[in-house]
Amino acid sequence: MNPIAQQYIAGLKKAYYENNGKEIWEHFEKIKHGLTEANIEKLTELYPDIPDALISLLNYVDGTYWREYEGEKIAFYLLGSDMEEYPYYLLSSGEMIENRDAAVKSYSDYIEREYEEVEIDEKITDTAKDLKWLHFSDCMNNGGTSQLFIDFSPSAKGIKGQIVRFLHDPDELIVIADSFEEYLETMMDKEYDFIQEDMLE
């Protein structure tokens, strides 16, 4: 397993335990499973530069967003962002594959800078046809407020593999980390502030 992903999962478990979520975590550990070899191959085919740390997370659990394991659908907080104390789910490999064109369909007008009032990071390309984003996470309210992407098609000012966060109302697209590993490290540095006891009840 990727060492950053391994460290991230160990710290997340500790955060759950410290917020009275031991029973929730242990049940999750008991029923979850990782992605199939076929989906690893498909994701790698679609995204040749997919980070090893993301594959490691998916090998650990193939999605936590109303994902069915052993006949039970779970909604389990696994990720966060720069939005303080706001939890996100990890999408499954199947959802990542299915959503491969979602960013182009949803955000082309933003990418093309059609609305002055919408803040778009200069590290993000302004050419929608070139967009290559991997949608890997939705926020706690079904992604309606925020989504996270790995950007493989940055502008000249950006870095391939940077993490883009979409926020709704007011709408914006902002780069929050230069890589997926840096993103995970940021969540660790913030001490998994998205895991709060009142949210786990």
PDB file of C-alpha atoms in Angstrom:
ATOM      1  CA  MET A   1       0.000   0.000   0.000  1.00  0.00           C
ATOM      2  CA  ASN A   2       1.101   3.545  -0.694  1.00  0.00           C
ATOM      3  CA  PRO A   3       2.715   4.827   2.557  1.00  0.00           C
ATOM      4  CA  ILE A   4       0.807   8.134   2.579  1.00  0.00           C
ATOM      5  CA  ALA A   5      -2.510   6.322   2.074  1.00  0.00           C
ATOM      6  CA  GLN A   6      -1.591   3.834   4.803  1.00  0.00           C
ATOM      7  CA  GLN A   7      -0.706   6.644   7.197  1.00  0.00           C
ATOM      8  CA  TYR A   8      -3.925   8.452   6.277  1.00  0.00           C
ATOM      9  CA  ILE A   9      -6.125   5.429   7.041  1.00  0.00           C
ATOM     10  CA  ALA A  10      -4.395   4.798  10.378  1.00  0.00           C
ATOM     11  CA  GLY A  11      -4.941   8.417  11.403  1.00  0.00           C
ATOM     12  CA  LEU A  12      -8.556   8.354  10.241  1.00  0.00           C
ATOM     13  CA  LYS A  13      -9.248   5.301  12.388  1.00  0.00           C
ATOM     14  CA  LYS A  14      -7.782   7.122  15.383  1.00  0.00           C
ATOM     15  CA  ALA A  15      -9.997  10.152  14.659  1.00  0.00           C
ATOM     16  CA  TYR A  16     -13.100   7.931  14.565  1.00  0.00           C
ATOM     17  CA  TYR A  17     -12.140   6.300  17.859  1.00  0.00           C
ATOM     18  CA  GLU A  18     -11.494   9.669  19.503  1.00  0.00           C
ATOM     19  CA  ASN A  19     -14.936  10.911  18.416  1.00  0.00           C
ATOM     20  CA  ASN A  20     -16.896   7.997  19.850  1.00  0.00           C
ATOM     21  CA  GLY A  21     -16.987   6.258  16.466  1.00  0.00           C
ATOM     22  CA  LYS A  22     -15.273   2.983  17.393  1.00  0.00           C
ATOM     23  CA  GLU A  23     -18.381   0.872  16.740  1.00  0.00           C
ATOM     24  CA  ILE A  24     -19.013   2.612  13.393  1.00  0.00           C
ATOM     25  CA  TRP A  25     -15.406   2.058  12.299  1.00  0.00           C
ATOM     26  CA  GLU A  26     -15.312  -1.592  13.317  1.00  0.00           C
ATOM     27  CA  HIS A  27     -18.539  -2.333  11.459  1.00  0.00           C
ATOM     28  CA  PHE A  28     -17.159  -0.559   8.395  1.00  0.00           C
ATOM     29  CA  GLU A  29     -13.930  -2.575   8.582  1.00  0.00           C
ATOM     30  CA  LYS A  30     -15.912  -5.799   8.855  1.00  0.00           C
ATOM     31  CA  ILE A  31     -18.042  -5.389   5.716  1.00  0.00           C
ATOM     32  CA  LYS A  32     -15.970  -3.273   3.287  1.00  0.00           C
ATOM     33  CA  HIS A  33     -13.832  -4.549   0.418  1.00  0.00           C
ATOM     34  CA  GLY A  34     -11.587  -3.113  -2.272  1.00  0.00           C
ATOM     35  CA  LEU A  35     -12.008  -2.670  -6.007  1.00  0.00           C
ATOM     36  CA  THR A  36     -11.681  -5.402  -8.604  1.00  0.00           C
ATOM     37  CA  GLU A  37      -8.619  -5.937 -10.790  1.00  0.00           C
ATOM     38  CA  ALA A  38     -10.810  -5.188 -13.819  1.00  0.00           C
ATOM     39  CA  ASN A  39     -11.661  -1.744 -12.445  1.00  0.00           C
ATOM     40  CA  ILE A  40      -8.011  -1.021 -11.640  1.00  0.00           C
ATOM     41  CA  GLU A  41      -7.220  -1.765 -15.292  1.00  0.00           C
ATOM     42  CA  LYS A  42     -10.136   0.382 -16.508  1.00  0.00           C
ATOM     43  CA  LEU A  43      -9.198   3.353 -14.313  1.00  0.00           C
ATOM     44  CA  THR A  44      -5.558   3.089 -15.376  1.00  0.00           C
ATOM     45  CA  GLU A  45      -6.667   2.964 -19.004  1.00  0.00           C
ATOM     46  CA  LEU A  46      -8.847   6.076 -18.582  1.00  0.00           C
ATOM     47  CA  TYR A  47      -6.364   7.891 -16.328  1.00  0.00           C
ATOM     48  CA  PRO A  48      -2.795   6.658 -16.970  1.00  0.00           C
ATOM     49  CA  ASP A  49      -1.485   9.081 -14.326  1.00  0.00           C
ATOM     50  CA  ILE A  50      -3.934   8.051 -11.587  1.00  0.00           C
ATOM     51  CA  PRO A  51      -2.072   8.406  -8.258  1.00  0.00           C
ATOM     52  CA  ASP A  52      -0.913   5.283  -6.482  1.00  0.00           C
ATOM     53  CA  ALA A  53      -2.312   6.724  -3.240  1.00  0.00           C
ATOM     54  CA  LEU A  54      -5.829   6.811  -4.715  1.00  0.00           C
ATOM     55  CA  ILE A  55      -5.539   3.231  -5.992  1.00  0.00           C
ATOM     56  CA  SER A  56      -4.425   2.251  -2.483  1.00  0.00           C
ATOM     57  CA  LEU A  57      -7.500   3.906  -0.935  1.00  0.00           C
ATOM     58  CA  LEU A  58      -9.721   2.091  -3.430  1.00  0.00           C
ATOM     59  CA  ASN A  59      -7.956  -1.188  -2.678  1.00  0.00           C
ATOM     60  CA  TYR A  60      -8.809  -0.545   0.959  1.00  0.00           C
ATOM     61  CA  VAL A  61     -12.445   0.411   0.303  1.00  0.00           C
ATOM     62  CA  ASP A  62     -14.155   0.669  -3.085  1.00  0.00           C
ATOM     63  CA  GLY A  63     -16.259   3.698  -2.253  1.00  0.00           C
ATOM     64  CA  THR A  64     -18.164   4.971   0.777  1.00  0.00           C
ATOM     65  CA  TYR A  65     -20.977   6.885  -0.921  1.00  0.00           C
ATOM     66  CA  TRP A  66     -24.144   4.809  -0.397  1.00  0.00           C
ATOM     67  CA  ARG A  67     -22.009   1.864  -1.471  1.00  0.00           C
ATOM     68  CA  GLU A  68     -23.434  -1.618  -0.910  1.00  0.00           C
ATOM     69  CA  TYR A  69     -21.310  -4.119   1.003  1.00  0.00           C
ATOM     70  CA  GLU A  70     -22.730  -7.481   2.076  1.00  0.00           C
ATOM     71  CA  GLY A  71     -26.253  -6.296   1.278  1.00  0.00           C
ATOM     72  CA  GLU A  72     -25.924  -3.113   3.334  1.00  0.00           C
ATOM     73  CA  LYS A  73     -25.582   0.393   1.916  1.00  0.00           C
ATOM     74  CA  ILE A  74     -23.121   2.552   3.817  1.00  0.00           C
ATOM     75  CA  ALA A  75     -22.551   6.318   3.851  1.00  0.00           C
ATOM     76  CA  PHE A  76     -19.163   6.677   5.494  1.00  0.00           C
ATOM     77  CA  TYR A  77     -17.081   9.838   5.817  1.00  0.00           C
ATOM     78  CA  LEU A  78     -13.563   9.190   4.541  1.00  0.00           C
ATOM     79  CA  LEU A  79     -12.298  12.534   3.247  1.00  0.00           C
ATOM     80  CA  GLY A  80     -12.342  16.275   3.820  1.00  0.00           C
ATOM     81  CA  SER A  81     -11.216  19.437   2.033  1.00  0.00           C
ATOM     82  CA  ASP A  82     -10.145  22.992   2.771  1.00  0.00           C
ATOM     83  CA  MET A  83     -13.709  23.627   3.961  1.00  0.00           C
ATOM     84  CA  GLU A  84     -13.340  23.400   7.716  1.00  0.00           C
ATOM     85  CA  GLU A  85     -14.988  20.430   9.450  1.00  0.00           C
ATOM     86  CA  TYR A  86     -16.899  19.420   6.304  1.00  0.00           C
ATOM     87  CA  PRO A  87     -16.882  15.683   5.445  1.00  0.00           C
ATOM     88  CA  TYR A  88     -16.771  13.966   2.058  1.00  0.00           C
ATOM     89  CA  TYR A  89     -17.303  10.448   0.747  1.00  0.00           C
ATOM     90  CA  LEU A  90     -14.919   8.492  -1.475  1.00  0.00           C
ATOM     91  CA  LEU A  91     -16.641   7.536  -4.721  1.00  0.00           C
ATOM     92  CA  SER A  92     -16.343   3.939  -5.883  1.00  0.00           C
ATOM     93  CA  SER A  93     -14.152   2.915  -8.803  1.00  0.00           C
ATOM     94  CA  GLY A  94     -17.348   2.240 -10.755  1.00  0.00           C
ATOM     95  CA  GLU A  95     -18.612   5.764 -10.114  1.00  0.00           C
ATOM     96  CA  MET A  96     -15.230   7.231 -11.112  1.00  0.00           C
ATOM     97  CA  ILE A  97     -15.411   5.331 -14.392  1.00  0.00           C
ATOM     98  CA  GLU A  98     -19.064   6.256 -14.971  1.00  0.00           C
ATOM     99  CA  ASN A  99     -18.428   9.945 -14.157  1.00  0.00           C
ATOM    100  CA  ARG A 100     -15.450  10.330 -16.500  1.00  0.00           C
ATOM    101  CA  ASP A 101     -17.247  12.935 -18.656  1.00  0.00           C
ATOM    102  CA  ALA A 102     -19.263  14.578 -15.872  1.00  0.00           C
ATOM    103  CA  ALA A 103     -16.913  17.526 -15.334  1.00  0.00           C
ATOM    104  CA  VAL A 104     -17.007  18.515 -19.005  1.00  0.00           C
ATOM    105  CA  LYS A 105     -20.805  18.320 -19.044  1.00  0.00           C
ATOM    106  CA  SER A 106     -21.254  20.206 -15.764  1.00  0.00           C
ATOM    107  CA  TYR A 107     -18.522  22.838 -15.826  1.00  0.00           C
ATOM    108  CA  SER A 108     -17.644  23.640 -19.462  1.00  0.00           C
ATOM    109  CA  ASP A 109     -19.109  27.142 -19.222  1.00  0.00           C
ATOM    110  CA  TYR A 110     -17.123  27.782 -16.040  1.00  0.00           C
ATOM    111  CA  ILE A 111     -13.930  26.415 -17.580  1.00  0.00           C
ATOM    112  CA  GLU A 112     -14.440  28.718 -20.577  1.00  0.00           C
ATOM    113  CA  ARG A 113     -14.789  31.656 -18.111  1.00  0.00           C
ATOM    114  CA  GLU A 114     -18.284  32.588 -19.306  1.00  0.00           C
ATOM    115  CA  TYR A 115     -19.355  34.099 -15.960  1.00  0.00           C
ATOM    116  CA  GLU A 116     -17.320  36.878 -14.361  1.00  0.00           C
ATOM    117  CA  GLU A 117     -18.924  36.303 -10.976  1.00  0.00           C
ATOM    118  CA  VAL A 118     -17.691  32.680 -10.777  1.00  0.00           C
ATOM    119  CA  GLU A 119     -14.200  32.396  -9.304  1.00  0.00           C
ATOM    120  CA  ILE A 120     -11.992  30.018 -11.319  1.00  0.00           C
ATOM    121  CA  ASP A 121      -8.413  29.368 -10.232  1.00  0.00           C
ATOM    122  CA  GLU A 122      -5.832  30.453 -12.819  1.00  0.00           C
ATOM    123  CA  LYS A 123      -4.177  27.046 -12.417  1.00  0.00           C
ATOM    124  CA  ILE A 124      -7.233  25.535 -14.175  1.00  0.00           C
ATOM    125  CA  THR A 125      -7.346  25.362 -17.987  1.00  0.00           C
ATOM    126  CA  ASP A 126      -9.680  27.657 -19.909  1.00  0.00           C
ATOM    127  CA  THR A 127     -10.260  25.102 -22.688  1.00  0.00           C
ATOM    128  CA  ALA A 128     -13.143  22.754 -21.879  1.00  0.00           C
ATOM    129  CA  LYS A 129     -12.443  20.310 -24.723  1.00  0.00           C
ATOM    130  CA  ASP A 130      -9.059  19.524 -23.154  1.00  0.00           C
ATOM    131  CA  LEU A 131     -10.518  18.835 -19.705  1.00  0.00           C
ATOM    132  CA  LYS A 132      -9.341  15.580 -18.091  1.00  0.00           C
ATOM    133  CA  TRP A 133     -10.633  15.401 -14.513  1.00  0.00           C
ATOM    134  CA  LEU A 134     -11.100  12.388 -12.261  1.00  0.00           C
ATOM    135  CA  HIS A 135     -14.087  12.919  -9.984  1.00  0.00           C
ATOM    136  CA  PHE A 136     -13.176  11.091  -6.770  1.00  0.00           C
ATOM    137  CA  SER A 137     -15.268  12.581  -3.980  1.00  0.00           C
ATOM    138  CA  ASP A 138     -18.633  14.145  -3.138  1.00  0.00           C
ATOM    139  CA  CYS A 139     -19.460  16.107  -0.020  1.00  0.00           C
ATOM    140  CA  MET A 140     -21.872  14.978   2.664  1.00  0.00           C
ATOM    141  CA  ASN A 141     -25.004  16.313   0.949  1.00  0.00           C
ATOM    142  CA  ASN A 142     -24.729  14.099  -2.142  1.00  0.00           C
ATOM    143  CA  GLY A 143     -22.179  16.384  -3.768  1.00  0.00           C
ATOM    144  CA  GLY A 144     -24.653  19.213  -4.196  1.00  0.00           C
ATOM    145  CA  THR A 145     -22.447  21.660  -2.320  1.00  0.00           C
ATOM    146  CA  SER A 146     -18.952  20.432  -3.173  1.00  0.00           C
ATOM    147  CA  GLN A 147     -17.039  17.905  -5.287  1.00  0.00           C
ATOM    148  CA  LEU A 148     -13.352  17.005  -5.564  1.00  0.00           C
ATOM    149  CA  PHE A 149     -11.388  16.209  -8.723  1.00  0.00           C
ATOM    150  CA  ILE A 150      -7.879  15.237  -9.764  1.00  0.00           C
ATOM    151  CA  ASP A 151      -6.939  17.541 -12.642  1.00  0.00           C
ATOM    152  CA  PHE A 152      -4.766  15.956 -15.348  1.00  0.00           C
ATOM    153  CA  SER A 153      -5.183  18.926 -17.734  1.00  0.00           C
ATOM    154  CA  PRO A 154      -4.052  22.058 -15.843  1.00  0.00           C
ATOM    155  CA  SER A 155      -3.241  25.467 -17.279  1.00  0.00           C
ATOM    156  CA  ALA A 156       0.378  26.498 -17.788  1.00  0.00           C
ATOM    157  CA  LYS A 157       0.304  27.880 -14.226  1.00  0.00           C
ATOM    158  CA  GLY A 158      -1.006  24.636 -12.721  1.00  0.00           C
ATOM    159  CA  ILE A 159       0.480  21.211 -12.000  1.00  0.00           C
ATOM    160  CA  LYS A 160      -0.709  17.960 -13.555  1.00  0.00           C
ATOM    161  CA  GLY A 161      -2.440  15.944 -10.827  1.00  0.00           C
ATOM    162  CA  GLN A 162      -3.535  18.964  -8.791  1.00  0.00           C
ATOM    163  CA  ILE A 163      -6.702  18.714  -6.694  1.00  0.00           C
ATOM    164  CA  VAL A 164      -9.652  20.912  -7.682  1.00  0.00           C
ATOM    165  CA  ARG A 165     -12.517  21.654  -5.322  1.00  0.00           C
ATOM    166  CA  PHE A 166     -15.889  22.778  -6.682  1.00  0.00           C
ATOM    167  CA  LEU A 167     -18.081  24.753  -4.309  1.00  0.00           C
ATOM    168  CA  HIS A 168     -21.683  25.737  -4.993  1.00  0.00           C
ATOM    169  CA  ASP A 169     -23.365  29.004  -3.970  1.00  0.00           C
ATOM    170  CA  PRO A 170     -21.295  30.996  -4.509  1.00  0.00           C
ATOM    171  CA  ASP A 171     -19.898  28.796  -7.259  1.00  0.00           C
ATOM    172  CA  GLU A 172     -16.120  28.477  -7.551  1.00  0.00           C
ATOM    173  CA  LEU A 173     -13.427  26.078  -8.760  1.00  0.00           C
ATOM    174  CA  ILE A 174     -10.255  26.273  -6.665  1.00  0.00           C
ATOM    175  CA  VAL A 175      -7.034  24.250  -6.580  1.00  0.00           C
ATOM    176  CA  ILE A 176      -6.515  23.063  -2.980  1.00  0.00           C
ATOM    177  CA  ALA A 177      -3.398  20.872  -3.376  1.00  0.00           C
ATOM    178  CA  ASP A 178      -0.691  20.194  -5.964  1.00  0.00           C
ATOM    179  CA  SER A 179      -1.123  16.414  -5.783  1.00  0.00           C
ATOM    180  CA  PHE A 180      -3.329  13.713  -4.276  1.00  0.00           C
ATOM    181  CA  GLU A 181      -0.664  12.818  -1.709  1.00  0.00           C
ATOM    182  CA  GLU A 182      -0.310  16.464  -0.708  1.00  0.00           C
ATOM    183  CA  TYR A 183      -4.104  16.597  -0.350  1.00  0.00           C
ATOM    184  CA  LEU A 184      -4.081  13.588   2.013  1.00  0.00           C
ATOM    185  CA  GLU A 185      -1.212  15.110   3.988  1.00  0.00           C
ATOM    186  CA  THR A 186      -3.210  18.333   4.366  1.00  0.00           C
ATOM    187  CA  MET A 187      -6.140  16.387   5.822  1.00  0.00           C
ATOM    188  CA  MET A 188      -3.735  14.746   8.280  1.00  0.00           C
ATOM    189  CA  ASP A 189      -2.206  18.115   9.184  1.00  0.00           C
ATOM    190  CA  LYS A 190      -5.721  19.381   9.906  1.00  0.00           C
ATOM    191  CA  GLU A 191      -6.139  16.362  12.214  1.00  0.00           C
ATOM    192  CA  TYR A 192      -9.143  15.034  10.282  1.00  0.00           C
ATOM    193  CA  ASP A 193     -11.259  17.979  11.451  1.00  0.00           C
ATOM    194  CA  PHE A 194     -14.162  16.669   9.328  1.00  0.00           C
ATOM    195  CA  ILE A 195     -14.697  13.833  11.815  1.00  0.00           C
ATOM    196  CA  GLN A 196     -16.886  15.258  14.568  1.00  0.00           C
ATOM    197  CA  GLU A 197     -18.759  13.241  17.171  1.00  0.00           C
ATOM    198  CA  ASP A 198     -22.084  14.957  16.465  1.00  0.00           C
ATOM    199  CA  MET A 199     -21.819  14.031  12.764  1.00  0.00           C
ATOM    200  CA  LEU A 200     -21.285  10.355  13.547  1.00  0.00           C
ATOM    201  CA  GLU A 201     -24.420   9.968  15.621  1.00  0.00           C
TER     202      GLU A 201
END
